[in-house]
PDB file of C-alpha atoms and ligand atoms in Angstrom:
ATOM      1  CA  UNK A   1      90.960 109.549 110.102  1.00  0.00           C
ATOM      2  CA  UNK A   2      87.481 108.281 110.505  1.00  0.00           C
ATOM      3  CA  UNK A   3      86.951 107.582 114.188  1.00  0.00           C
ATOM      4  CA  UNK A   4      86.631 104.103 114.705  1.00  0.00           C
ATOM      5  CA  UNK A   5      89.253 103.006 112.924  1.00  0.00           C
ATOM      6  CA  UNK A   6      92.122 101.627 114.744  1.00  0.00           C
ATOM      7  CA  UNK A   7      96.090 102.124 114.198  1.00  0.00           C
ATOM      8  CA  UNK A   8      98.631  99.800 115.614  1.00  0.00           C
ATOM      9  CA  UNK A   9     101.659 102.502 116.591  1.00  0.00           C
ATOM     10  CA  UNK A  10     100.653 104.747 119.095  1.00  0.00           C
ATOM     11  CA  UNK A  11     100.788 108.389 118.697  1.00  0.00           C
ATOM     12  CA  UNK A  12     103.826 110.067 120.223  1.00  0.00           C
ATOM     13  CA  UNK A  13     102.296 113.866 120.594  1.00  0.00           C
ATOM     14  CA  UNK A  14     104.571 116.807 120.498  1.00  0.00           C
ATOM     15  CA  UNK A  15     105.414 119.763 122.126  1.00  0.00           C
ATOM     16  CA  UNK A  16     103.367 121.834 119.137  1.00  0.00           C
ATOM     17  CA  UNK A  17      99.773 119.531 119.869  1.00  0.00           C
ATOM     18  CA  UNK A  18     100.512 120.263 123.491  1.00  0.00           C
ATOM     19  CA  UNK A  19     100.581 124.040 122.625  1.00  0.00           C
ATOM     20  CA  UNK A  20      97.567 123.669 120.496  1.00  0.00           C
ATOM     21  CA  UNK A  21      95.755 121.453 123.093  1.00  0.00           C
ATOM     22  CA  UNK A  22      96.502 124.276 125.520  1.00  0.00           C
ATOM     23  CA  UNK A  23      95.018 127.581 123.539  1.00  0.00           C
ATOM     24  CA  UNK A  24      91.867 124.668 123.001  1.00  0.00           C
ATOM     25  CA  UNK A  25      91.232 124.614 126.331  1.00  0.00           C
ATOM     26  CA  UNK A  26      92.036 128.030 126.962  1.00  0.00           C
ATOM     27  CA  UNK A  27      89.555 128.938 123.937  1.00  0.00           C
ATOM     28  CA  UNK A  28      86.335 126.425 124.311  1.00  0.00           C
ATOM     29  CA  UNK A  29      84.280 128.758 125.039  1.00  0.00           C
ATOM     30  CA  UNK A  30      80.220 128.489 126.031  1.00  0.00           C
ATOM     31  CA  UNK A  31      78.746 130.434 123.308  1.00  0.00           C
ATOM     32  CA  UNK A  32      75.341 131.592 123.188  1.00  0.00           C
ATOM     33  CA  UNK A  33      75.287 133.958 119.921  1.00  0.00           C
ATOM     34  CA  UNK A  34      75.395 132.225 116.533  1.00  0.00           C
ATOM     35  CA  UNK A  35      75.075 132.460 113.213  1.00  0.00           C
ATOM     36  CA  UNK A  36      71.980 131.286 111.441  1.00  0.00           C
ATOM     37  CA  UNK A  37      74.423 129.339 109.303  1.00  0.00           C
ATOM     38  CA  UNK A  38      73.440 125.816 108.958  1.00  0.00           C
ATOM     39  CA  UNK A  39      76.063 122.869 110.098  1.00  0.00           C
ATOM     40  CA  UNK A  40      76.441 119.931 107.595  1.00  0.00           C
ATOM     41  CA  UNK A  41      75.083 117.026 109.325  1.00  0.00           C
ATOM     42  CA  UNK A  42      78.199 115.209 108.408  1.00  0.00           C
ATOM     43  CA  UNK A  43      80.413 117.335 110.472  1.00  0.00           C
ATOM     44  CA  UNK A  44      77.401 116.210 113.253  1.00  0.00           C
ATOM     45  CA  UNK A  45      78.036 113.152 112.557  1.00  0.00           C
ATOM     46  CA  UNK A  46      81.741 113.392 113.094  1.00  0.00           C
ATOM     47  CA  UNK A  47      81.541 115.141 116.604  1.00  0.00           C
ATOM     48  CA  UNK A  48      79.355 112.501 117.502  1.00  0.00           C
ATOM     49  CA  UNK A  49      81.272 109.648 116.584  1.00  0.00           C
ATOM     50  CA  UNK A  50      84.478 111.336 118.690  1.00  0.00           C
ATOM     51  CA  UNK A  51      82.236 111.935 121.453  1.00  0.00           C
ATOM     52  CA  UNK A  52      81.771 108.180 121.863  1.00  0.00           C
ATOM     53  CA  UNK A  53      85.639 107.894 122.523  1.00  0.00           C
ATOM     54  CA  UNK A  54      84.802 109.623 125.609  1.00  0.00           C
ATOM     55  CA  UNK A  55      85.681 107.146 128.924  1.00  0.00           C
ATOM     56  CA  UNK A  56      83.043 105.646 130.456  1.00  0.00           C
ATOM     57  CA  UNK A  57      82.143 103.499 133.843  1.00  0.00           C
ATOM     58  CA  UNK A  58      82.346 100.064 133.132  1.00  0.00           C
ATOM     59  CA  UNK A  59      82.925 100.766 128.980  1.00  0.00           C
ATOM     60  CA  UNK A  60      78.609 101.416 129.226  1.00  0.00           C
ATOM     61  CA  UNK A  61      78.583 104.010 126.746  1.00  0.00           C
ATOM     62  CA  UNK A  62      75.601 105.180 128.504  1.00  0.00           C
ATOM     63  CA  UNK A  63      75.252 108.356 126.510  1.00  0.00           C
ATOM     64  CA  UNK A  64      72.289 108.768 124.228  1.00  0.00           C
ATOM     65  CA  UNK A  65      71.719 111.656 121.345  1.00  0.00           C
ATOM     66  CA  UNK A  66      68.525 113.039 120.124  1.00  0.00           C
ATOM     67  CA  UNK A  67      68.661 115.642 117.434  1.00  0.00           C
ATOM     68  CA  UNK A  68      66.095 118.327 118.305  1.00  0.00           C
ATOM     69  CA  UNK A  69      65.263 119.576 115.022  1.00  0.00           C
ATOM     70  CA  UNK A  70      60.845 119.661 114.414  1.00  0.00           C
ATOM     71  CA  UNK A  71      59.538 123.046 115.128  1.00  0.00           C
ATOM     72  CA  UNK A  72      57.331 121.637 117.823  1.00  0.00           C
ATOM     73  CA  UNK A  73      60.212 120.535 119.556  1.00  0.00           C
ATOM     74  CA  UNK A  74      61.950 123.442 119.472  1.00  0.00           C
ATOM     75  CA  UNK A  75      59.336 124.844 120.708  1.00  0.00           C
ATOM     76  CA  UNK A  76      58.145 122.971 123.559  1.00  0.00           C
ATOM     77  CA  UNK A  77      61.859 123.828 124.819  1.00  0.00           C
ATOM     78  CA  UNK A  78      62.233 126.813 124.342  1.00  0.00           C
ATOM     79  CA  UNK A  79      58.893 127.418 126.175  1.00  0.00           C
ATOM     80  CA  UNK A  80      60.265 125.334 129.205  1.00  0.00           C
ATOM     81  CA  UNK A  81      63.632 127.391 129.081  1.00  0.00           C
ATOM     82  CA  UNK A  82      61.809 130.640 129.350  1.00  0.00           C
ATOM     83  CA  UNK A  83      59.494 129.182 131.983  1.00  0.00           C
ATOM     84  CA  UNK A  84      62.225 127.757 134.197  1.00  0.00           C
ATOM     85  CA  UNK A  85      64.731 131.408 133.271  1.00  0.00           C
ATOM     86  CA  UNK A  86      61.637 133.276 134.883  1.00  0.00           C
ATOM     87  CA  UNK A  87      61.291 130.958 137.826  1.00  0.00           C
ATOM     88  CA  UNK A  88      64.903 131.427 138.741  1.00  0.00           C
ATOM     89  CA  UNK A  89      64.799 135.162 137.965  1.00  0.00           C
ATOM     90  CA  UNK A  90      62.742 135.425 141.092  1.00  0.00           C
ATOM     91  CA  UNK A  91      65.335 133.481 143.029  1.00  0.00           C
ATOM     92  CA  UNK A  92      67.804 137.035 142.817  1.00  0.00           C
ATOM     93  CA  UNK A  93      66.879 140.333 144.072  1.00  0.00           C
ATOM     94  CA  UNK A  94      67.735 143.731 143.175  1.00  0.00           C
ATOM     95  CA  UNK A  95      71.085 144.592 141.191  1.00  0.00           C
ATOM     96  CA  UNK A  96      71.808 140.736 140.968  1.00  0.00           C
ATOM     97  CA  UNK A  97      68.362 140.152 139.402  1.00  0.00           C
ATOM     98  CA  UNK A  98      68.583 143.145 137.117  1.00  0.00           C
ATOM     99  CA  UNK A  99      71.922 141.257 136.250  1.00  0.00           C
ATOM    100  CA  UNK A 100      70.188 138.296 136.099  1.00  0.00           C
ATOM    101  CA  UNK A 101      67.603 139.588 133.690  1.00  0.00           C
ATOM    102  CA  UNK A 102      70.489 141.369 131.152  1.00  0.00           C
ATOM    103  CA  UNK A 103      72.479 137.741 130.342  1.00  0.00           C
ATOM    104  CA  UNK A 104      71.826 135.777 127.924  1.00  0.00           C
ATOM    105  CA  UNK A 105      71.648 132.295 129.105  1.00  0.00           C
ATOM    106  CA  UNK A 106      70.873 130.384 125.883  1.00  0.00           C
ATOM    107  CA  UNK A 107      71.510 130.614 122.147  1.00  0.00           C
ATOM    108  CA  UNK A 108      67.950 128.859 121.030  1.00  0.00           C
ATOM    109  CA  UNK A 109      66.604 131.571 119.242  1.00  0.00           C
ATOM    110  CA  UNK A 110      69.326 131.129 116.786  1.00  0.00           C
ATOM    111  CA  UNK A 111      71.672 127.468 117.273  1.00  0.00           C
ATOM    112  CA  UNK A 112      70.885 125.418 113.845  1.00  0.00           C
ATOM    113  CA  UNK A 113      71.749 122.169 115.683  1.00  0.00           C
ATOM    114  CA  UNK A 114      70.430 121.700 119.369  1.00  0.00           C
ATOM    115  CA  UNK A 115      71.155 117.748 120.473  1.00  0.00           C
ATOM    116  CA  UNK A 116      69.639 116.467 124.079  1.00  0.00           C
ATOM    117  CA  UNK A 117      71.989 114.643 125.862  1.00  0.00           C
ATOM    118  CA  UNK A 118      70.415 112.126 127.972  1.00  0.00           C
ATOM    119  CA  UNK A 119      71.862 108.850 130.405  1.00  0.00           C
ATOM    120  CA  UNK A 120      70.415 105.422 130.095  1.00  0.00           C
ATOM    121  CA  UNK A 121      70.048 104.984 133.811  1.00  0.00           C
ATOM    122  CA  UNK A 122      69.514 101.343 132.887  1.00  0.00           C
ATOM    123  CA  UNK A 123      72.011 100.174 130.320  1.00  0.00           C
ATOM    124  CA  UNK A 124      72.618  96.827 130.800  1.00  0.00           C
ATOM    125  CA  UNK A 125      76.228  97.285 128.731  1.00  0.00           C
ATOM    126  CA  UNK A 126      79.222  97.640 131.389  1.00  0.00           C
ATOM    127  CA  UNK A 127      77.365  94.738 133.454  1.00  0.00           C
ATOM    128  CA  UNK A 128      77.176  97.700 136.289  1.00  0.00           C
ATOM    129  CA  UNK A 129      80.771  97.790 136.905  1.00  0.00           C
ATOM    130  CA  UNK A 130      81.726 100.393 138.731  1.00  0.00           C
ATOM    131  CA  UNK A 131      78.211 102.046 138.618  1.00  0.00           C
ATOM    132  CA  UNK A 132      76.816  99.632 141.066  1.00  0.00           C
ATOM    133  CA  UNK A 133      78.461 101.006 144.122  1.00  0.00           C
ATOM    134  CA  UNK A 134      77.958 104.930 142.089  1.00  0.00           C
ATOM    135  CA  UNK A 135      75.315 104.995 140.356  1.00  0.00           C
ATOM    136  CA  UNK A 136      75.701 108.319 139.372  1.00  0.00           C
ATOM    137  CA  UNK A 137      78.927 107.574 137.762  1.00  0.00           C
ATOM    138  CA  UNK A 138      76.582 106.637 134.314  1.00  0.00           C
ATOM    139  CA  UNK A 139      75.596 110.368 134.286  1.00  0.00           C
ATOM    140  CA  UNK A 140      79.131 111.048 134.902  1.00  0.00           C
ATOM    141  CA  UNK A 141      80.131 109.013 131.757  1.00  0.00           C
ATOM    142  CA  UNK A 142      77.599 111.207 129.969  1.00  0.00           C
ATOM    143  CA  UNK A 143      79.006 114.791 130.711  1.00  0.00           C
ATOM    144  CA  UNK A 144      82.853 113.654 129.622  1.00  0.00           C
ATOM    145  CA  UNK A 145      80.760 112.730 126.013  1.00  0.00           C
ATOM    146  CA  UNK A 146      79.232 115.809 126.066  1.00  0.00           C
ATOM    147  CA  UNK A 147      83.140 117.412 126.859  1.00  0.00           C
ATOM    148  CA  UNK A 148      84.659 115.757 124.331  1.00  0.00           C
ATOM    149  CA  UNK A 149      81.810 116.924 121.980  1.00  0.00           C
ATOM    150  CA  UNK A 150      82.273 120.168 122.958  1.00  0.00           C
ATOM    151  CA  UNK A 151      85.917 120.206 123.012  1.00  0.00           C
ATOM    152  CA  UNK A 152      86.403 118.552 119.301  1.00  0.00           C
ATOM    153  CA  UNK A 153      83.347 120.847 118.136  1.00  0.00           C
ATOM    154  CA  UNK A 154      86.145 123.529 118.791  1.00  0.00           C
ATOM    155  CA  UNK A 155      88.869 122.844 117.029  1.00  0.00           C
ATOM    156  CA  UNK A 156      86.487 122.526 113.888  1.00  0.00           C
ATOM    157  CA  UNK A 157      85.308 126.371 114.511  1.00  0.00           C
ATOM    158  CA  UNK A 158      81.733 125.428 115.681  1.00  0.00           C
ATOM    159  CA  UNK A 159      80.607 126.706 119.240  1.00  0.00           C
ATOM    160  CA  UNK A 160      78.701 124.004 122.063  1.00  0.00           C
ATOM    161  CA  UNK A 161      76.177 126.358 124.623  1.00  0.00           C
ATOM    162  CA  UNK A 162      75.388 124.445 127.659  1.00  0.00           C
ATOM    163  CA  UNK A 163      71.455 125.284 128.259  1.00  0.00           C
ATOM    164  CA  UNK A 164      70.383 123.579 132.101  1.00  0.00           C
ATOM    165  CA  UNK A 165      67.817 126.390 132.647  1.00  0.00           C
ATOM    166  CA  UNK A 166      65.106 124.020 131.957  1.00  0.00           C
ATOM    167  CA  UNK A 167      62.799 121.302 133.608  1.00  0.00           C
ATOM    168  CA  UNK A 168      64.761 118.063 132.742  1.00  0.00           C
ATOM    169  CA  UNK A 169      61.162 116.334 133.281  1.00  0.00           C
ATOM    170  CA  UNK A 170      59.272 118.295 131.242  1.00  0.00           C
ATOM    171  CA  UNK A 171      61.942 118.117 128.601  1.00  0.00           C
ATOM    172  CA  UNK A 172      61.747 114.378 128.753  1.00  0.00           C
ATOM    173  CA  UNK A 173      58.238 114.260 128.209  1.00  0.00           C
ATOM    174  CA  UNK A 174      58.546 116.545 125.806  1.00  0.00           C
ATOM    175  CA  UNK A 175      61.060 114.936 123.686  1.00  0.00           C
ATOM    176  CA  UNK A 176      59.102 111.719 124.108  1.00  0.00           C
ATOM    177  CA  UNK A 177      62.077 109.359 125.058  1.00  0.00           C
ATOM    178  CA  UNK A 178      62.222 105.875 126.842  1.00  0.00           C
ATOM    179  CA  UNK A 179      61.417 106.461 131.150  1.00  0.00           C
ATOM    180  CA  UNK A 180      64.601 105.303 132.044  1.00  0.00           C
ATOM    181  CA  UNK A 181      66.619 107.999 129.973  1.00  0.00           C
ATOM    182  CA  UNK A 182      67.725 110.854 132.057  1.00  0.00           C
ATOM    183  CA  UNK A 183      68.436 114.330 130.770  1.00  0.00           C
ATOM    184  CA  UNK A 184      72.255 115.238 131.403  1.00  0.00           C
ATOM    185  CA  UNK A 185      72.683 118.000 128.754  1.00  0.00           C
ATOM    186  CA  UNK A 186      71.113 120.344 125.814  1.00  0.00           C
ATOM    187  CA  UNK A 187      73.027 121.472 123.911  1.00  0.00           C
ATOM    188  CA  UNK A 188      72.943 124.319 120.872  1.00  0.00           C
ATOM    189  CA  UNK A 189      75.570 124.171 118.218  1.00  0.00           C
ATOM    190  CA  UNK A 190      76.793 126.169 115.341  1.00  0.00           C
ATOM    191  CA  UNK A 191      78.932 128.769 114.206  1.00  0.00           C
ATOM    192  CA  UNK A 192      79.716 131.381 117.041  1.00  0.00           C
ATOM    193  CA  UNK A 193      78.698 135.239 116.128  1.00  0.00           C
ATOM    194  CA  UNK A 194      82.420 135.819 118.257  1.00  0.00           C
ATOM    195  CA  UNK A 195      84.992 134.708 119.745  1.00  0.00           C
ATOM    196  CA  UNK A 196      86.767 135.125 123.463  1.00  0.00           C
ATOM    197  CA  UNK A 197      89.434 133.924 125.524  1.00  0.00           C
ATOM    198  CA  UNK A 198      86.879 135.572 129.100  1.00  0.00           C
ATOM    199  CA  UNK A 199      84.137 133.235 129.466  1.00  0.00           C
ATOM    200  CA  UNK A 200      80.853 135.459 128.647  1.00  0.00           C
ATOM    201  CA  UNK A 201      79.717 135.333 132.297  1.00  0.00           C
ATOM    202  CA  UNK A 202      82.801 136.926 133.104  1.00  0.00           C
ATOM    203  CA  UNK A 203      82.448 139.730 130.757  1.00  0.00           C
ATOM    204  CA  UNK A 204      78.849 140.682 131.885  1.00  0.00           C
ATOM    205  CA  UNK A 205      80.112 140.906 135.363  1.00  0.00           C
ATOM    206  CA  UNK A 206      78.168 137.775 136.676  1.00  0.00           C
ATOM    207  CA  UNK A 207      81.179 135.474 138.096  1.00  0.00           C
ATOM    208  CA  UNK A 208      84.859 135.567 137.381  1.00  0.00           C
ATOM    209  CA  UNK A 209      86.874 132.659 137.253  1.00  0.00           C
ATOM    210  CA  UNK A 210      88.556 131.296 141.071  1.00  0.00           C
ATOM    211  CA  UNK A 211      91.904 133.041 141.180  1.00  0.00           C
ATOM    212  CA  UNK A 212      93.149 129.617 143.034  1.00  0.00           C
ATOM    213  CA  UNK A 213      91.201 127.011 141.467  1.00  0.00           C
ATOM    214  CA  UNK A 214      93.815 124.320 141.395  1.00  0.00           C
ATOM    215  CA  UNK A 215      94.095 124.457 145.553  1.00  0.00           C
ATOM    216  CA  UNK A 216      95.124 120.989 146.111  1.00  0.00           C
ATOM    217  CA  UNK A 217      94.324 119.952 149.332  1.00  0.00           C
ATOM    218  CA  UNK A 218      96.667 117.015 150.992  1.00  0.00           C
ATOM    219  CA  UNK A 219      95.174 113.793 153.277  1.00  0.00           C
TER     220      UNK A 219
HETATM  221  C1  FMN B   1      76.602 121.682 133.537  1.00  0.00           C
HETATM  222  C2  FMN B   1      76.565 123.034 132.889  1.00  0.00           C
HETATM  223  C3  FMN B   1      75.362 123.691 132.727  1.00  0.00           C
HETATM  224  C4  FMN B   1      75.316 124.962 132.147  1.00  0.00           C
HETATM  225  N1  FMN B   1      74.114 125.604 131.951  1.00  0.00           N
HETATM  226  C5  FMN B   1      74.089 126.833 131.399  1.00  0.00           C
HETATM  227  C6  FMN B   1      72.868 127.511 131.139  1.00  0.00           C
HETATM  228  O1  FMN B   1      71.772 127.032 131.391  1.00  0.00           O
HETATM  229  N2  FMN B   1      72.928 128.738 130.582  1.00  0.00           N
HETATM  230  C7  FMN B   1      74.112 129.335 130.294  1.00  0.00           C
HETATM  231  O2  FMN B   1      74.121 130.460 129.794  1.00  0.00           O
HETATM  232  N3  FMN B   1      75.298 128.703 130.496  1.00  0.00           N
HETATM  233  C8  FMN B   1      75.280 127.480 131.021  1.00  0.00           C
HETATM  234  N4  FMN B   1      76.477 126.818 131.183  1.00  0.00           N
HETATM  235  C9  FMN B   1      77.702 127.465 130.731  1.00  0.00           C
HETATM  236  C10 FMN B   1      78.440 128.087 131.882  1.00  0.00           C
HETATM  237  O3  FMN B   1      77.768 129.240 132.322  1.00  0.00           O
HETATM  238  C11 FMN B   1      79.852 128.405 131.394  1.00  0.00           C
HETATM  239  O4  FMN B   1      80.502 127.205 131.131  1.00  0.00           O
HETATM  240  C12 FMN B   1      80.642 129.212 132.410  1.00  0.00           C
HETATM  241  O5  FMN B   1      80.089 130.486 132.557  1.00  0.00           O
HETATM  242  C13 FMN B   1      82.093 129.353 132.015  1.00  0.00           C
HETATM  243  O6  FMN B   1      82.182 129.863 130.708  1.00  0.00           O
HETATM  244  P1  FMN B   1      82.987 129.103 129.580  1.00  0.00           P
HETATM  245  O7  FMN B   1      82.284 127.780 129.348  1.00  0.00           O
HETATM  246  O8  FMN B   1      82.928 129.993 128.384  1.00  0.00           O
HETATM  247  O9  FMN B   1      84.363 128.868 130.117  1.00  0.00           O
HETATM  248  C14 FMN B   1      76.522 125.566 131.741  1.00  0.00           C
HETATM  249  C15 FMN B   1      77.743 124.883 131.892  1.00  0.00           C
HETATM  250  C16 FMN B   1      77.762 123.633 132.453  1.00  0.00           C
HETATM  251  C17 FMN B   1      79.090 122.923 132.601  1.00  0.00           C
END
């Protein structure tokens, strides 16, 4: 079903989608080793239309896609991520930094589809509900687009690496997009080299997941 369209009886979802909905989430992974393998731009175009289902304050949409694909691009930020990786290398010392050094923290050497995610800071669709008194809740609508990217890219075998190592100015400028645009996410896509249920960082001994990370505190 193509994504816009519209149905009149709502979904009941069963017990089976809730299972499968589960070992999703359990199995999004961010992945960082693909295969050179290229993506059809159609199945692009699909995650990107579902990504626009994602909520958002106000109904502003404020999400905005650019397709990194020239090799002067690619370039330009891949020289800012391995500027900004060796900046924060110095920020760790000793064993950490030698851990530091061994991850891999991005998979542009190889992702055939890298998309910026950036925020219109000044969309004028929502009328600034909600994002008057929070304005960061337009860069908030942004992430949940890039979730729901990343999520649906998932369950159509294609892996979504996060990559924040980088100088969101210089990337701007780089990327040559309106002022106002903020950078919220880049993103490399395509077809993981593997697949795990540990998140990568976990497995290289970096940070393991919170034993009790659903601690719900009570006012
Ligand atoms: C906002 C955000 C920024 C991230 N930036 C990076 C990054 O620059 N490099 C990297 O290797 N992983 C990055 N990640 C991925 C996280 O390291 C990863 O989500 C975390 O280790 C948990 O692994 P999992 O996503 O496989 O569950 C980022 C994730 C988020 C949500």
């Amino acid at each position: 079903m193509p994504a816009r369209d519209t149905q009149e009886t709502p979904p009941r979802f069963t017990e089976p989608f809730r299972d499968e909905l589960t070992q999703l989430l359990r199995w999004r992974r961010d992945v960082r080793r693909f295969k050179p393998d290229p993506v059809p731009a159609e199945v692009i175009g699909e995650l990107l239309d579902l990504a626009c289902l994602a909520p958002s304050v106000g109904n502003s949409q404020p999400w905005r896609f650019v397709a990194v694909e020239s090799a002067e691009a690619r370039t330009a930020i891949r020289e800012n991520f391995e500027a900004a990786n060796a900046e924060a290398l110095e920020g760790y010392q000793g064993e950490q930094a030698e851990r530091y050094a061994g991850l891999k923290l991005s998979g542009l050497d190889m992702a055939p589809v890298q998309l910026a995610v950036f925020c219109d800071e000044q969309t004028l669709q929502g009328h600034g509900l909600g994002s008057r008194t929070m304005p960061e809740t337009l860069r908030y609508s942004a992430i949940l687009a890039v979730h729901t990217l990343w999520l649906t890219a998932r369950t159509r075998g294609i892996g979504v690496g996060w990559v924040s190592i980088l100088d969101p100015e210089q990337a701007t400028n780089d990327l040559g997009v309106p002022e106002n645009w903020s950078l919220v996410a880049y993103l490399c896509i395509g077809w993981p080299e593997e697949e795990h249920e540990d998140p990568e960082l976990v497995r290289h001994g970096w940070q393991d997941r919170t034993a009790d990370c659903r601690k719900l505190e009570r006012r």
